[in-house]
Amino acid sequence: MKKSLLALILLAQAATFSVAKESAEETKQDVAKHRAMAAAHEAAAKCREAGKGEDICNKELQAACKGIAIGKFCGMKHEH
């Protein structure tokens, strides 16, 4: 029983370390996605400043964020 518990603890630690460690390339890709999302949100803000409707700007935001963010509001939604 003690050996099984020790093995389980060691396995859990190994899994934690392997999941928590991010490669330099993964970090680089993550940074690029954040920058792309930020640029898409800046474009959406400029769209609204230009007087375009919320629906039009949201559609442009969705198109700009396709494949880089979760949800139809590019990973970010505020109250309206």
Tab-separated table of N, CA, C and O in Angstrom:
chain	number	residue	atom	x	y	z
A	1	MET	N	0.817	-1.192	0.000
A	1	MET	CA	0.000	0.000	0.000
A	1	MET	C	0.862	1.258	0.000
A	1	MET	O	0.574	2.189	-0.732
A	2	LYS	N	1.919	1.281	0.830
A	2	LYS	CA	2.794	2.444	0.888
A	2	LYS	C	3.521	2.656	-0.431
A	2	LYS	O	3.691	3.781	-0.880
A	3	LYS	N	3.927	1.546	-1.088
A	3	LYS	CA	4.619	1.654	-2.370
A	3	LYS	C	3.682	2.203	-3.446
A	3	LYS	O	4.092	3.018	-4.270
A	4	SER	N	2.440	1.786	-3.412
A	4	SER	CA	1.454	2.270	-4.384
A	4	SER	C	1.199	3.765	-4.193
A	4	SER	O	1.109	4.521	-5.158
A	5	LEU	N	1.090	4.186	-2.949
A	5	LEU	CA	0.860	5.594	-2.650
A	5	LEU	C	2.063	6.428	-3.077
A	5	LEU	O	1.904	7.488	-3.691
A	6	LEU	N	3.264	5.952	-2.790
A	6	LEU	CA	4.476	6.660	-3.195
A	6	LEU	C	4.562	6.757	-4.715
A	6	LEU	O	4.875	7.818	-5.262
A	7	ALA	N	4.249	5.683	-5.403
A	7	ALA	CA	4.275	5.684	-6.868
A	7	ALA	C	3.265	6.678	-7.423
A	7	ALA	O	3.557	7.412	-8.378
A	8	LEU	N	2.088	6.740	-6.831
A	8	LEU	CA	1.053	7.670	-7.272
A	8	LEU	C	1.494	9.116	-7.059
A	8	LEU	O	1.302	9.967	-7.935
A	9	ILE	N	2.096	9.407	-5.923
A	9	ILE	CA	2.588	10.759	-5.636
A	9	ILE	C	3.678	11.147	-6.632
A	9	ILE	O	3.672	12.258	-7.176
A	10	LEU	N	4.610	10.261	-6.895
A	10	LEU	CA	5.686	10.554	-7.845
A	10	LEU	C	5.146	10.769	-9.256
A	10	LEU	O	5.612	11.655	-9.976
A	11	LEU	N	4.172	9.978	-9.634
A	11	LEU	CA	3.552	10.138	-10.947
A	11	LEU	C	2.846	11.489	-11.054
A	11	LEU	O	2.960	12.182	-12.069
A	12	ALA	N	2.145	11.886	-10.011
A	12	ALA	CA	1.453	13.171	-10.004
A	12	ALA	C	2.443	14.326	-10.094
A	12	ALA	O	2.215	15.297	-10.813
A	13	GLN	N	3.557	14.226	-9.389
A	13	GLN	CA	4.578	15.274	-9.456
A	13	GLN	C	5.178	15.359	-10.848
A	13	GLN	O	5.400	16.450	-11.373
A	14	ALA	N	5.465	14.224	-11.438
A	14	ALA	CA	6.039	14.208	-12.786
A	14	ALA	C	5.072	14.834	-13.783
A	14	ALA	O	5.487	15.613	-14.660
A	15	ALA	N	3.798	14.534	-13.660
A	15	ALA	CA	2.797	15.107	-14.556
A	15	ALA	C	2.708	16.620	-14.370
A	15	ALA	O	2.587	17.369	-15.329
A	16	THR	N	2.778	17.072	-13.128
A	16	THR	CA	2.724	18.501	-12.848
A	16	THR	C	3.896	19.224	-13.479
A	16	THR	O	3.731	20.269	-14.111
A	17	PHE	N	5.075	18.703	-13.345
A	17	PHE	CA	6.248	19.352	-13.917
A	17	PHE	C	6.221	19.344	-15.435
A	17	PHE	O	6.600	20.323	-16.071
A	18	SER	N	5.748	18.274	-16.041
A	18	SER	CA	5.727	18.208	-17.498
A	18	SER	C	4.677	19.144	-18.080
A	18	SER	O	4.859	19.674	-19.161
A	19	VAL	N	3.564	19.367	-17.384
A	19	VAL	CA	2.525	20.260	-17.860
A	19	VAL	C	2.907	21.721	-17.612
A	19	VAL	O	2.670	22.583	-18.440
A	20	ALA	N	3.519	22.007	-16.492
A	20	ALA	CA	3.817	23.381	-16.109
A	20	ALA	C	4.940	23.997	-16.944
A	20	ALA	O	4.979	25.201	-17.129
A	21	LYS	N	5.838	23.212	-17.453
A	21	LYS	CA	6.983	23.720	-18.197
A	21	LYS	C	6.563	24.032	-19.631
A	21	LYS	O	6.084	23.178	-20.357
A	22	GLU	N	6.746	25.260	-20.040
A	22	GLU	CA	6.398	25.685	-21.389
A	22	GLU	C	7.689	25.941	-22.155
A	22	GLU	O	8.603	26.575	-21.642
A	23	SER	N	7.739	25.473	-23.373
A	23	SER	CA	8.949	25.667	-24.169
A	23	SER	C	9.050	27.121	-24.633
A	23	SER	O	8.065	27.864	-24.635
A	24	ALA	N	10.228	27.510	-25.048
A	24	ALA	CA	10.442	28.866	-25.540
A	24	ALA	C	9.574	29.128	-26.778
A	24	ALA	O	9.036	30.227	-26.947
A	25	GLU	N	9.428	28.122	-27.619
A	25	GLU	CA	8.610	28.276	-28.829
A	25	GLU	C	7.136	28.453	-28.466
A	25	GLU	O	6.438	29.272	-29.063
A	26	GLU	N	6.649	27.698	-27.471
A	26	GLU	CA	5.262	27.847	-27.034
A	26	GLU	C	5.026	29.229	-26.441
A	26	GLU	O	3.980	29.849	-26.680
A	27	THR	N	5.992	29.725	-25.695
A	27	THR	CA	5.887	31.069	-25.134
A	27	THR	C	5.831	32.100	-26.248
A	27	THR	O	5.011	33.027	-26.213
A	28	LYS	N	6.667	31.932	-27.244
A	28	LYS	CA	6.702	32.850	-28.387
A	28	LYS	C	5.354	32.857	-29.120
A	28	LYS	O	4.842	33.918	-29.482
A	29	GLN	N	4.767	31.679	-29.308
A	29	GLN	CA	3.461	31.580	-29.954
A	29	GLN	C	2.364	32.214	-29.107
A	29	GLN	O	1.472	32.886	-29.636
A	30	ASP	N	2.434	32.033	-27.792
A	30	ASP	CA	1.459	32.624	-26.881
A	30	ASP	C	1.518	34.147	-26.946
A	30	ASP	O	0.489	34.820	-27.023
A	31	VAL	N	2.713	34.679	-26.942
A	31	VAL	CA	2.903	36.135	-27.030
A	31	VAL	C	2.331	36.658	-28.347
A	31	VAL	O	1.635	37.680	-28.375
A	32	ALA	N	2.586	35.953	-29.432
A	32	ALA	CA	2.076	36.373	-30.743
A	32	ALA	C	0.550	36.388	-30.759
A	32	ALA	O	-0.067	37.314	-31.312
A	33	LYS	N	-0.071	35.395	-30.135
A	33	LYS	CA	-1.541	35.360	-30.081
A	33	LYS	C	-2.089	36.522	-29.260
A	33	LYS	O	-3.090	37.134	-29.632
A	34	HIS	N	-1.441	36.828	-28.142
A	34	HIS	CA	-1.889	37.974	-27.329
A	34	HIS	C	-1.768	39.275	-28.118
A	34	HIS	O	-2.658	40.128	-28.053
A	35	ARG	N	-0.700	39.433	-28.855
A	35	ARG	CA	-0.528	40.647	-29.672
A	35	ARG	C	-1.577	40.718	-30.772
A	35	ARG	O	-2.102	41.797	-31.065
A	36	ALA	N	-1.882	39.591	-31.391
A	36	ALA	CA	-2.900	39.569	-32.440
A	36	ALA	C	-4.279	39.917	-31.866
A	36	ALA	O	-5.041	40.676	-32.478
A	37	MET	N	-4.589	39.385	-30.674
A	37	MET	CA	-5.862	39.714	-30.031
A	37	MET	C	-5.911	41.206	-29.666
A	37	MET	O	-6.936	41.859	-29.855
A	38	ALA	N	-4.809	41.726	-29.161
A	38	ALA	CA	-4.768	43.147	-28.796
A	38	ALA	C	-4.969	44.027	-30.034
A	38	ALA	O	-5.708	45.018	-29.982
A	39	ALA	N	-4.339	43.659	-31.144
A	39	ALA	CA	-4.498	44.421	-32.380
A	39	ALA	C	-5.939	44.359	-32.873
A	39	ALA	O	-6.491	45.367	-33.345
A	40	ALA	N	-6.564	43.199	-32.749
A	40	ALA	CA	-7.958	43.051	-33.168
A	40	ALA	C	-8.882	43.907	-32.306
A	40	ALA	O	-9.814	44.543	-32.813
A	41	HIS	N	-8.616	43.958	-31.018
A	41	HIS	CA	-9.432	44.791	-30.128
A	41	HIS	C	-9.194	46.280	-30.387
A	41	HIS	O	-10.132	47.078	-30.321
A	42	GLU	N	-7.971	46.653	-30.691
A	42	GLU	CA	-7.684	48.056	-31.030
A	42	GLU	C	-8.428	48.443	-32.308
A	42	GLU	O	-9.002	49.532	-32.400
A	43	ALA	N	-8.442	47.546	-33.286
A	43	ALA	CA	-9.177	47.805	-34.525
A	43	ALA	C	-10.674	47.923	-34.252
A	43	ALA	O	-11.356	48.768	-34.857
A	44	ALA	N	-11.197	47.106	-33.335
A	44	ALA	CA	-12.618	47.190	-32.983
A	44	ALA	C	-12.932	48.526	-32.317
A	44	ALA	O	-13.975	49.131	-32.585
A	45	ALA	N	-12.028	48.996	-31.478
A	45	ALA	CA	-12.226	50.304	-30.833
A	45	ALA	C	-12.222	51.421	-31.876
A	45	ALA	O	-13.065	52.323	-31.835
A	46	LYS	N	-11.317	51.349	-32.824
A	46	LYS	CA	-11.254	52.362	-33.885
A	46	LYS	C	-12.488	52.295	-34.774
A	46	LYS	O	-12.982	53.328	-35.246
A	47	CYS	N	-12.985	51.090	-34.990
A	47	CYS	CA	-14.208	50.898	-35.764
A	47	CYS	C	-15.368	51.639	-35.098
A	47	CYS	O	-16.116	52.363	-35.753
A	48	ARG	N	-15.498	51.456	-33.786
A	48	ARG	CA	-16.573	52.127	-33.045
A	48	ARG	C	-16.367	53.638	-33.033
A	48	ARG	O	-17.329	54.394	-33.160
A	49	GLU	N	-15.104	54.081	-32.889
A	49	GLU	CA	-14.814	55.524	-32.915
A	49	GLU	C	-15.200	56.139	-34.257
A	49	GLU	O	-15.589	57.311	-34.318
A	50	ALA	N	-15.082	55.351	-35.315
A	50	ALA	CA	-15.415	55.827	-36.658
A	50	ALA	C	-16.922	55.926	-36.880
A	50	ALA	O	-17.371	56.367	-37.935
A	51	GLY	N	-17.688	55.514	-35.873
A	51	GLY	CA	-19.133	55.636	-35.954
A	51	GLY	C	-19.840	54.425	-36.532
A	51	GLY	O	-21.043	54.466	-36.752
A	52	LYS	N	-19.100	53.369	-36.787
A	52	LYS	CA	-19.732	52.154	-37.302
A	52	LYS	C	-20.512	51.472	-36.185
A	52	LYS	O	-20.185	51.605	-35.007
A	53	GLY	N	-21.512	50.716	-36.552
A	53	GLY	CA	-22.365	50.037	-35.588
A	53	GLY	C	-21.660	48.897	-34.874
A	53	GLY	O	-20.677	48.329	-35.370
A	54	GLU	N	-22.197	48.564	-33.705
A	54	GLU	CA	-21.611	47.505	-32.892
A	54	GLU	C	-21.606	46.166	-33.626
A	54	GLU	O	-20.632	45.411	-33.555
A	55	ASP	N	-22.685	45.859	-34.344
A	55	ASP	CA	-22.749	44.591	-35.078
A	55	ASP	C	-21.658	44.493	-36.136
A	55	ASP	O	-21.015	43.456	-36.282
A	56	ILE	N	-21.443	45.560	-36.872
A	56	ILE	CA	-20.403	45.567	-37.908
A	56	ILE	C	-19.027	45.391	-37.278
A	56	ILE	O	-18.217	44.576	-37.735
A	57	CYS	N	-18.756	46.123	-36.219
A	57	CYS	CA	-17.447	46.051	-35.562
A	57	CYS	C	-17.221	44.681	-34.929
A	57	CYS	O	-16.102	44.158	-34.968
A	58	ASN	N	-18.277	44.091	-34.369
A	58	ASN	CA	-18.146	42.754	-33.788
A	58	ASN	C	-17.852	41.714	-34.861
A	58	ASN	O	-17.069	40.792	-34.638
A	59	LYS	N	-18.461	41.854	-36.035
A	59	LYS	CA	-18.184	40.919	-37.125
A	59	LYS	C	-16.726	41.046	-37.583
A	59	LYS	O	-16.068	40.044	-37.865
A	60	GLU	N	-16.233	42.274	-37.662
A	60	GLU	CA	-14.828	42.480	-38.025
A	60	GLU	C	-13.905	41.888	-36.958
A	60	GLU	O	-12.886	41.276	-37.277
A	61	LEU	N	-14.264	42.059	-35.699
A	61	LEU	CA	-13.490	41.503	-34.587
A	61	LEU	C	-13.459	39.977	-34.668
A	61	LEU	O	-12.400	39.360	-34.524
A	62	GLN	N	-14.610	39.381	-34.928
A	62	GLN	CA	-14.675	37.924	-35.048
A	62	GLN	C	-13.784	37.421	-36.178
A	62	GLN	O	-13.077	36.424	-36.037
A	63	ALA	N	-13.799	38.112	-37.298
A	63	ALA	CA	-12.980	37.702	-38.444
A	63	ALA	C	-11.494	37.827	-38.118
A	63	ALA	O	-10.703	36.939	-38.457
A	64	ALA	N	-11.122	38.906	-37.450
A	64	ALA	CA	-9.713	39.130	-37.111
A	64	ALA	C	-9.203	38.121	-36.092
A	64	ALA	O	-8.012	37.792	-36.087
A	65	CYS	N	-10.089	37.615	-35.244
A	65	CYS	CA	-9.677	36.715	-34.164
A	65	CYS	C	-9.865	35.241	-34.485
A	65	CYS	O	-9.534	34.395	-33.653
A	66	LYS	N	-10.372	34.944	-35.649
A	66	LYS	CA	-10.640	33.545	-35.987
A	66	LYS	C	-9.367	32.708	-35.850
A	66	LYS	O	-8.334	33.020	-36.423
A	67	GLY	N	-9.467	31.679	-35.027
A	67	GLY	CA	-8.356	30.759	-34.837
A	67	GLY	C	-7.342	31.159	-33.772
A	67	GLY	O	-6.413	30.418	-33.499
A	68	ILE	N	-7.514	32.342	-33.155
A	68	ILE	CA	-6.541	32.744	-32.134
A	68	ILE	C	-7.149	32.944	-30.753
A	68	ILE	O	-6.421	33.027	-29.779
A	69	ALA	N	-8.475	33.028	-30.673
A	69	ALA	CA	-9.091	33.315	-29.377
A	69	ALA	C	-10.334	32.458	-29.185
A	69	ALA	O	-10.890	31.926	-30.132
A	70	ILE	N	-10.770	32.376	-27.938
A	70	ILE	CA	-11.950	31.598	-27.581
A	70	ILE	C	-13.170	32.514	-27.567
A	70	ILE	O	-13.116	33.630	-27.054
A	71	GLY	N	-14.242	32.043	-28.117
A	71	GLY	CA	-15.490	32.797	-28.084
A	71	GLY	C	-15.612	33.781	-29.230
A	71	GLY	O	-14.647	34.091	-29.924
A	72	LYS	N	-16.815	34.271	-29.427
A	72	LYS	CA	-17.052	35.154	-30.573
A	72	LYS	C	-16.627	36.595	-30.314
A	72	LYS	O	-16.714	37.426	-31.195
A	73	PHE	N	-16.149	36.896	-29.133
A	73	PHE	CA	-15.668	38.250	-28.843
A	73	PHE	C	-14.170	38.282	-28.598
A	73	PHE	O	-13.657	39.080	-27.839
A	74	CYS	N	-13.460	37.360	-29.227
A	74	CYS	CA	-12.003	37.349	-29.204
A	74	CYS	C	-11.443	37.226	-27.802
A	74	CYS	O	-10.485	37.889	-27.429
A	75	GLY	N	-12.055	36.375	-26.996
A	75	GLY	CA	-11.542	36.135	-25.668
A	75	GLY	C	-11.861	37.215	-24.661
A	75	GLY	O	-11.390	37.200	-23.544
A	76	MET	N	-12.676	38.195	-25.049
A	76	MET	CA	-12.975	39.299	-24.139
A	76	MET	C	-14.354	39.839	-24.443
A	76	MET	O	-14.700	40.063	-25.588
A	77	LYS	N	-15.126	40.060	-23.424
A	77	LYS	CA	-16.457	40.657	-23.585
A	77	LYS	C	-16.704	41.550	-22.390
A	77	LYS	O	-16.374	41.201	-21.269
A	78	HIS	N	-17.253	42.705	-22.649
A	78	HIS	CA	-17.636	43.580	-21.542
A	78	HIS	C	-19.126	43.813	-21.613
A	78	HIS	O	-19.787	43.425	-22.570
A	79	GLU	N	-19.674	44.389	-20.576
A	79	GLU	CA	-21.124	44.536	-20.507
A	79	GLU	C	-21.634	45.611	-21.450
A	79	GLU	O	-20.962	46.592	-21.714
A	80	HIS	N	-22.796	45.368	-21.984
A	80	HIS	CA	-23.516	46.345	-22.831
A	80	HIS	C	-24.956	46.264	-22.447
A	80	HIS	O	-25.500	45.275	-22.159
